[in-house]
Short mmCIF file of C-alpha atoms in Angstrom, two decimals:
data_model
loop_
_atom_site.label_atom_id
_atom_site.label_comp_id
_atom_site.label_asym_id
_atom_site.label_seq_id
_atom_site.Cartn_x
_atom_site.Cartn_y
_atom_site.Cartn_z
CA UNK S 1 47.16 3.85 -7.12
CA UNK S 2 47.10 4.41 -9.87
CA UNK S 3 49.24 3.05 -12.55
CA UNK S 4 50.63 4.42 -15.86
CA UNK S 5 50.04 4.12 -18.92
CA UNK S 6 52.66 2.62 -21.40
CA UNK S 7 54.75 2.21 -24.75
CA UNK S 8 56.36 -0.83 -25.35
CA UNK S 9 56.05 -2.54 -21.27
CA UNK S 10 55.99 0.39 -19.75
CA UNK S 11 59.55 2.69 -20.58
CA UNK S 12 59.97 6.59 -19.03
CA UNK S 13 59.54 7.61 -22.15
CA UNK S 14 62.86 9.10 -23.88
CA UNK S 15 62.60 12.62 -22.15
CA UNK S 16 65.60 12.52 -20.07
CA UNK S 17 65.16 14.55 -16.05
CA UNK S 18 66.54 17.69 -14.60
CA UNK S 19 68.22 17.06 -11.26
CA UNK S 20 65.80 17.11 -9.19
CA UNK S 21 68.28 18.11 -5.72
CA UNK S 22 67.69 21.48 -4.70
CA UNK S 23 71.56 21.66 -4.29
CA UNK S 24 72.00 19.97 -1.53
CA UNK S 25 71.97 15.32 -0.95
CA UNK S 26 70.37 14.08 2.13
CA UNK S 27 74.06 14.29 4.08
CA UNK S 28 73.96 17.64 3.47
CA UNK S 29 77.08 17.59 0.80
CA UNK S 30 76.86 19.59 -2.45
CA UNK S 31 75.59 17.57 -5.58
CA UNK S 32 78.54 17.10 -7.31
CA UNK S 33 79.70 13.69 -9.70
CA UNK S 34 80.75 11.28 -6.47
CA UNK S 35 79.32 14.94 -3.56
CA UNK S 36 81.44 14.43 -0.74
CA UNK S 37 83.60 12.25 -2.00
CA UNK S 38 87.41 11.63 -0.91
CA UNK S 39 89.86 12.25 -1.59
CA UNK S 40 90.78 10.89 -4.02
CA UNK S 41 92.68 7.59 -4.29
CA UNK S 42 94.73 5.41 -6.85
CA UNK S 43 94.25 5.58 -10.02
CA UNK S 44 91.98 3.54 -11.36
CA UNK S 45 92.09 0.94 -14.83
CA UNK S 46 89.50 1.27 -16.80
CA UNK S 47 88.88 -1.49 -19.47
CA UNK S 48 87.95 0.22 -22.48
CA UNK S 49 84.80 -0.72 -23.77
CA UNK S 50 84.64 1.26 -28.17
CA UNK S 51 87.06 -0.67 -30.47
CA UNK S 52 85.18 -3.23 -32.42
CA UNK S 53 82.77 -6.14 -30.59
CA UNK S 54 83.90 -7.15 -27.73
CA UNK S 55 85.79 -10.93 -28.24
CA UNK S 56 83.20 -13.61 -27.41
CA UNK S 57 84.64 -17.45 -27.72
CA UNK S 58 83.48 -18.48 -24.96
CA UNK S 59 79.98 -17.53 -26.56
CA UNK S 60 76.94 -14.65 -25.71
CA UNK S 61 77.48 -14.37 -21.80
CA UNK S 62 81.72 -15.75 -21.37
CA UNK S 63 82.75 -13.36 -22.55
CA UNK S 64 87.24 -12.80 -23.32
CA UNK S 65 88.60 -10.53 -20.16
CA UNK S 66 91.11 -10.34 -17.85
CA UNK S 67 88.80 -13.35 -15.45
CA UNK S 68 88.23 -15.98 -15.24
CA UNK S 69 85.12 -17.73 -15.07
CA UNK S 70 84.04 -21.66 -13.55
CA UNK S 71 80.70 -22.43 -12.35
CA UNK S 72 79.61 -23.20 -8.55
CA UNK S 73 76.90 -24.20 -6.24
CA UNK S 74 74.32 -22.34 -3.87
CA UNK S 75 70.97 -22.96 -2.37
CA UNK S 76 69.81 -25.67 -5.17
CA UNK S 77 71.13 -24.76 -8.40
CA UNK S 78 74.61 -23.48 -10.87
CA UNK S 79 75.94 -19.91 -10.34
CA UNK S 80 78.09 -18.20 -13.72
CA UNK S 81 80.81 -16.28 -11.94
CA UNK S 82 84.13 -14.16 -13.19
CA UNK S 83 86.58 -13.55 -10.31
CA UNK S 84 90.51 -11.95 -10.37
CA UNK S 85 92.99 -10.81 -7.91
CA UNK S 86 92.69 -12.14 -3.74
CA UNK S 87 92.30 -10.72 -0.74
CA UNK S 88 88.87 -9.98 0.98
CA UNK S 89 86.23 -11.24 -1.37
CA UNK S 90 84.22 -8.74 -3.29
CA UNK S 91 80.55 -10.32 -4.99
CA UNK S 92 79.48 -7.84 -7.72
CA UNK S 93 75.20 -7.85 -8.35
CA UNK S 94 73.94 -7.31 -12.22
CA UNK S 95 70.46 -6.09 -12.62
CA UNK S 96 67.86 -5.15 -15.21
CA UNK S 97 68.44 -5.84 -18.73
CA UNK S 98 72.27 -6.70 -17.52
CA UNK S 99 74.27 -9.34 -16.88
CA UNK S 100 78.07 -10.52 -14.92
CA UNK S 101 79.84 -8.07 -17.48
CA UNK S 102 78.58 -4.92 -16.26
CA UNK S 103 81.20 -4.54 -13.89
CA UNK S 104 83.52 -5.26 -16.10
CA UNK S 105 86.07 -2.34 -15.46
CA UNK S 106 85.19 -2.34 -11.30
CA UNK S 107 86.30 -5.77 -11.65
CA UNK S 108 90.32 -5.20 -12.67
CA UNK S 109 89.70 -1.65 -10.51
CA UNK S 110 89.41 -4.10 -7.25
CA UNK S 111 91.71 -6.92 -8.12
CA UNK S 112 94.71 -3.81 -8.37
CA UNK S 113 92.71 -2.74 -5.38
CA UNK S 114 94.08 -6.11 -2.84
CA UNK S 115 90.63 -8.15 -3.41
CA UNK S 116 88.41 -11.31 -4.49
CA UNK S 117 86.71 -9.77 -7.38
CA UNK S 118 83.68 -12.61 -7.68
CA UNK S 119 80.45 -10.85 -10.75
CA UNK S 120 77.48 -13.76 -10.44
CA UNK S 121 75.48 -13.57 -12.70
CA UNK S 122 71.56 -14.39 -11.17
CA UNK S 123 69.08 -17.54 -10.85
CA UNK S 124 68.37 -17.31 -14.63
CA UNK S 125 70.61 -15.17 -16.19
CA UNK S 126 73.63 -15.15 -18.29
CA UNK S 127 75.34 -18.13 -18.01
CA UNK S 128 73.55 -19.21 -14.69
CA UNK S 129 70.36 -21.99 -14.07
CA UNK S 130 66.76 -20.72 -15.95
CA UNK S 131 64.68 -22.45 -12.82
CA UNK S 132 60.98 -22.35 -13.05
CA UNK S 133 60.71 -21.19 -10.59
CA UNK S 134 62.61 -19.55 -6.86
CA UNK S 135 62.91 -15.43 -8.18
CA UNK S 136 61.04 -13.84 -4.98
CA UNK S 137 63.80 -11.97 -3.18
CA UNK S 138 64.06 -14.02 -0.16
CA UNK S 139 65.20 -16.70 -2.28
CA UNK S 140 67.42 -14.73 -4.93
CA UNK S 141 69.17 -12.96 -1.84
CA UNK S 142 69.67 -16.56 -0.76
CA UNK S 143 71.59 -17.53 -3.77
CA UNK S 144 73.35 -14.79 -2.95
CA UNK S 145 74.79 -16.02 0.21
CA UNK S 146 75.49 -19.64 -1.02
CA UNK S 147 77.72 -18.50 -3.01
CA UNK S 148 79.71 -16.51 -0.46
CA UNK S 149 80.05 -19.82 1.15
CA UNK S 150 80.68 -22.09 -2.19
CA UNK S 151 83.45 -19.90 -3.01
CA UNK S 152 84.96 -20.71 1.20
CA UNK S 153 84.57 -17.40 2.38
CA UNK S 154 83.57 -16.52 5.52
CA UNK S 155 81.86 -12.89 4.27
CA UNK S 156 81.71 -10.43 1.44
CA UNK S 157 81.35 -6.86 1.05
CA UNK S 158 77.96 -7.00 -1.21
CA UNK S 159 77.89 -4.36 -4.84
CA UNK S 160 74.29 -4.11 -6.51
CA UNK S 161 72.94 -2.85 -9.22
CA UNK S 162 69.08 -2.20 -9.71
CA UNK S 163 67.13 -5.21 -8.87
CA UNK S 164 71.07 -6.67 -7.51
CA UNK S 165 70.85 -3.78 -5.42
CA UNK S 166 67.42 -4.98 -3.85
CA UNK S 167 68.74 -8.30 -2.99
CA UNK S 168 71.67 -7.34 -1.62
CA UNK S 169 69.27 -4.95 1.18
CA UNK S 170 67.83 -8.39 1.51
CA UNK S 171 71.11 -10.12 2.04
CA UNK S 172 71.65 -7.54 4.43
CA UNK S 173 68.96 -8.73 6.52
CA UNK S 174 67.85 -12.02 6.12
CA UNK S 175 71.79 -13.45 6.87
CA UNK S 176 73.37 -9.87 7.92
CA UNK S 177 76.53 -12.45 9.50
CA UNK S 178 77.38 -13.23 5.40
CA UNK S 179 77.76 -9.39 4.24
CA UNK S 180 80.55 -7.59 5.60
CA UNK S 181 79.46 -4.05 3.92
CA UNK S 182 77.33 -3.09 1.82
CA UNK S 183 77.25 -0.69 -1.38
CA UNK S 184 74.13 -0.42 -3.26
CA UNK S 185 74.20 1.27 -6.07
CA UNK S 186 70.58 2.90 -8.49
CA UNK S 187 68.07 0.49 -6.23
CA UNK S 188 66.63 2.46 -2.56
CA UNK S 189 65.97 -0.15 1.08
CA UNK S 190 62.67 -2.29 -0.37
CA UNK S 191 60.50 -0.27 1.85
CA UNK S 192 61.78 2.42 1.10
CA UNK S 193 61.19 1.77 -3.43
CA UNK S 194 57.36 -0.17 -2.41
CA UNK S 195 56.52 2.96 -1.07
CA UNK S 196 57.31 5.06 -3.71
CA UNK S 197 55.72 2.89 -5.95
CA UNK S 198 52.74 3.06 -4.72
CA UNK S 199 52.18 6.47 -3.19
CA UNK S 200 54.41 8.76 -5.57
CA UNK S 201 53.10 9.54 -9.30
CA UNK S 202 56.39 10.74 -10.75
CA UNK S 203 57.81 6.81 -9.35
CA UNK S 204 55.16 5.48 -10.67
CA UNK S 205 55.70 6.80 -14.30
CA UNK S 206 58.88 6.37 -14.15
CA UNK S 207 58.95 2.64 -13.04
CA UNK S 208 56.14 2.21 -15.15
CA UNK S 209 58.26 -1.25 -16.88
CA UNK S 210 57.90 -1.98 -13.58
CA UNK S 211 52.96 -2.34 -14.11
CA UNK S 212 54.12 -3.70 -17.63
CA UNK S 213 56.22 -6.56 -16.84
CA UNK S 214 53.07 -7.70 -15.38
CA UNK S 215 51.33 -8.68 -18.11
CA UNK S 216 51.90 -11.74 -19.46
CA UNK S 217 54.60 -13.61 -21.97
CA UNK S 218 53.87 -10.14 -24.52
CA UNK S 219 56.81 -8.31 -22.40
CA UNK S 220 59.15 -11.26 -22.68
CA UNK S 221 58.18 -11.37 -26.73
CA UNK S 222 59.18 -7.95 -26.85
CA UNK S 223 62.39 -7.78 -25.46
CA UNK S 224 63.68 -10.09 -27.51
CA UNK S 225 62.12 -9.03 -31.28
CA UNK S 226 64.40 -7.16 -33.49
CA UNK S 227 67.69 -9.51 -31.72
CA UNK S 228 67.43 -7.12 -28.61
CA UNK S 229 66.01 -3.89 -29.94
CA UNK S 230 64.40 -2.93 -26.98
CA UNK S 231 66.83 -4.36 -24.74
CA UNK S 232 69.92 -1.29 -25.98
CA UNK S 233 66.43 1.04 -25.75
CA UNK S 234 65.65 0.46 -22.44
CA UNK S 235 69.76 1.72 -21.40
CA UNK S 236 69.92 4.27 -23.26
CA UNK S 237 66.62 5.75 -22.28
CA UNK S 238 67.75 5.49 -18.88
CA UNK S 239 71.33 5.94 -19.03
CA UNK S 240 72.54 9.41 -19.04
CA UNK S 241 73.13 12.76 -21.31
CA UNK S 242 74.93 11.19 -24.33
CA UNK S 243 77.89 13.54 -23.98
CA UNK S 244 79.95 10.78 -22.52
CA UNK S 245 80.98 7.10 -23.38
CA UNK S 246 78.97 4.74 -22.28
CA UNK S 247 76.04 3.48 -24.28
CA UNK S 248 78.36 2.50 -26.98
CA UNK S 249 76.95 0.29 -30.04
CA UNK S 250 79.36 -3.13 -29.76
CA UNK S 251 78.90 -2.74 -25.53
CA UNK S 252 74.47 -3.05 -26.68
CA UNK S 253 75.41 -5.41 -28.81
CA UNK S 254 76.53 -7.53 -25.94
CA UNK S 255 73.26 -6.74 -23.56
CA UNK S 256 71.46 -6.99 -26.52
CA UNK S 257 73.04 -10.60 -27.55
CA UNK S 258 72.76 -11.51 -23.72
CA UNK S 259 69.25 -11.25 -23.01
CA UNK S 260 68.23 -13.15 -26.49
CA UNK S 261 69.96 -16.49 -25.19
CA UNK S 262 66.46 -19.28 -24.68
CA UNK S 263 64.71 -18.29 -21.54
CA UNK S 264 66.35 -15.46 -19.40
CA UNK S 265 63.50 -12.02 -20.99
CA UNK S 266 61.19 -14.70 -18.49
CA UNK S 267 63.37 -15.28 -15.51
CA UNK S 268 64.72 -11.28 -15.87
CA UNK S 269 61.46 -10.22 -15.43
CA UNK S 270 59.88 -12.17 -12.68
CA UNK S 271 61.59 -10.43 -9.73
CA UNK S 272 59.25 -7.76 -10.90
CA UNK S 273 56.67 -9.69 -11.67
CA UNK S 274 56.62 -11.01 -7.63
CA UNK S 275 57.43 -7.69 -6.22
CA UNK S 276 54.55 -6.70 -8.19
CA UNK S 277 51.71 -9.31 -7.86
CA UNK S 278 52.67 -10.93 -4.07
CA UNK S 279 51.59 -7.03 -2.52
CA UNK S 280 48.82 -8.00 -1.26
CA UNK S 281 49.14 -11.74 -0.94
CA UNK S 282 50.56 -12.69 2.42
CA UNK S 283 54.31 -13.96 0.72
CA UNK S 284 54.67 -10.72 0.11
CA UNK S 285 53.33 -9.40 3.65
CA UNK S 286 55.51 -10.93 6.27
CA UNK S 287 58.27 -9.85 3.16
CA UNK S 288 57.89 -6.57 3.26
CA UNK S 289 57.30 -6.93 7.50
CA UNK S 290 60.84 -9.08 7.40
CA UNK S 291 62.17 -6.11 5.59
CA UNK S 292 61.66 -3.89 9.23
CA UNK S 293 64.49 -5.31 10.49
CA UNK S 294 67.49 -3.05 10.58
CA UNK S 295 70.48 -2.89 7.68
CA UNK S 296 73.34 -3.57 10.67
CA UNK S 297 76.31 -3.63 8.23
CA UNK S 298 78.48 -0.30 6.91
CA UNK S 299 76.12 0.89 4.22
CA UNK S 300 76.86 3.05 1.35
CA UNK S 301 74.71 4.46 -1.19
CA UNK S 302 75.42 5.85 -5.08
CA UNK S 303 72.37 6.88 -6.37
CA UNK S 304 72.74 9.40 -10.46
CA UNK S 305 71.16 12.53 -10.50
CA UNK S 306 69.66 12.15 -13.16
CA UNK S 307 68.13 8.50 -12.94
CA UNK S 308 64.94 7.87 -14.70
CA UNK S 309 64.37 5.14 -13.48
CA UNK S 310 65.28 5.71 -9.72
CA UNK S 311 63.95 8.56 -9.25
CA UNK S 312 67.18 10.26 -5.90
CA UNK S 313 63.18 11.19 -4.43
CA UNK S 314 62.85 7.51 -3.74
CA UNK S 315 66.48 6.18 -2.92
CA UNK S 316 67.06 9.49 -0.79
CA UNK S 317 65.99 8.50 3.28
CA UNK S 318 66.80 4.60 2.65
CA UNK S 319 68.76 4.78 5.53
CA UNK S 320 66.46 5.30 8.25
CA UNK S 321 66.38 1.14 7.82
CA UNK S 322 70.53 1.38 8.56
CA UNK S 323 71.76 1.26 12.18
CA UNK S 324 75.14 1.47 11.52
CA UNK S 325 77.37 4.30 9.34
CA UNK S 326 75.63 5.54 6.48
CA UNK S 327 77.15 6.98 3.60
CA UNK S 328 75.10 8.63 0.34
CA UNK S 329 76.52 9.93 -2.49
CA UNK S 330 75.74 11.64 -5.07
CA UNK S 331 77.03 11.26 -8.62
CA UNK S 332 76.12 14.65 -11.28
CA UNK S 333 75.14 14.14 -14.08
CA UNK S 334 74.53 10.47 -14.15
CA UNK S 335 72.16 7.53 -15.29
CA UNK S 336 70.61 4.62 -14.25
CA UNK S 337 73.96 3.24 -14.49
CA UNK S 338 77.02 5.32 -12.81
CA UNK S 339 78.95 2.08 -12.81
CA UNK S 340 79.73 2.42 -16.40
CA UNK S 341 78.47 6.34 -17.04
CA UNK S 342 81.63 6.24 -14.84
CA UNK S 343 83.55 3.94 -14.41
CA UNK S 344 86.60 5.37 -13.45
CA UNK S 345 84.41 7.96 -10.67
CA UNK S 346 83.24 5.21 -9.77
CA UNK S 347 84.94 2.90 -8.26
CA UNK S 348 87.01 4.89 -6.12
CA UNK S 349 84.53 5.59 -5.18
CA UNK S 350 83.50 1.84 -3.66
CA UNK S 351 87.24 1.31 -3.04
CA UNK S 352 87.74 4.40 -1.09
CA UNK S 353 84.82 3.48 0.95
CA UNK S 354 85.82 -0.26 1.49
CA UNK S 355 89.29 0.64 2.22
CA UNK S 356 88.16 2.71 4.67
CA UNK S 357 88.20 1.32 8.06
CA UNK S 358 85.20 3.59 9.93
CA UNK S 359 83.63 4.71 7.40
CA UNK S 360 81.14 7.13 8.65
CA UNK S 361 77.76 8.74 8.75
#
């Protein structure tokens, strides 16, 4: 295994890759925006991101909107959530370098579609507790399932992006009775992630930021330097071509300020440190052995065709770990943040699948 040289703490650079597919997706359909998607559903509301800086009367993370903010206790910690609507629970899990607000478009769309939509801040991020330990994926997944119980629900449809997707995969294996359905965006199954990072030189380079996180203290300092300037650059580099509205300057400003909340940068990189440093340790070996257990809930796997941080080839093939209906959808022309780059298409795909009583393979 060769660890790539890294700029900053290991970004892949400004170049955007060409689409990796040769004209087909793993399910045999051709590329396109939400390839092979079901017929479009009802119009989905989109929360505008432009028009000035978002209202921050609740501080840098409890941003104003049609949602309600509150805290819930789970797994020995306190977690901040934003929620809307009533009906079956859909729990939304953010990735790096973001927080619950990344789901600002999907919260009202899901609520209007008849779901109880809840976006949580992961441990150490946003408005949730910053504990001194507990950032391994098994414990973080127990945070997620603990929040489901604290909300008084028997189960939930988990929707996870990036690191949130990694934890959603994990929760579906560890606590299958609490996961009704699984939706993962921009993240392969954990065993597929490990294999790609260790054996695929292209993914090793694309994930160079993960290797950069292994250095002590420096990544945290870089993330908060210049008022979080690196956070904005990472999001710009990982997004798709700039002919779309995301990311605009007010949006980047929100993510920069959220990362600068004390201890957030350290807590944000700790899960990635565990993922690499545990590879040869007994706890890591045990975790990846445990993840051999198949996922037995219907799974929707979403990915942007131009994602420079997690290559399409790395995510494709995760279905081998799912013994249930599995649907792969590739969003043509989008990068690492399809739910923000094209929120209407993403929300429509998500809602149509959640409402499908018999999701097929």
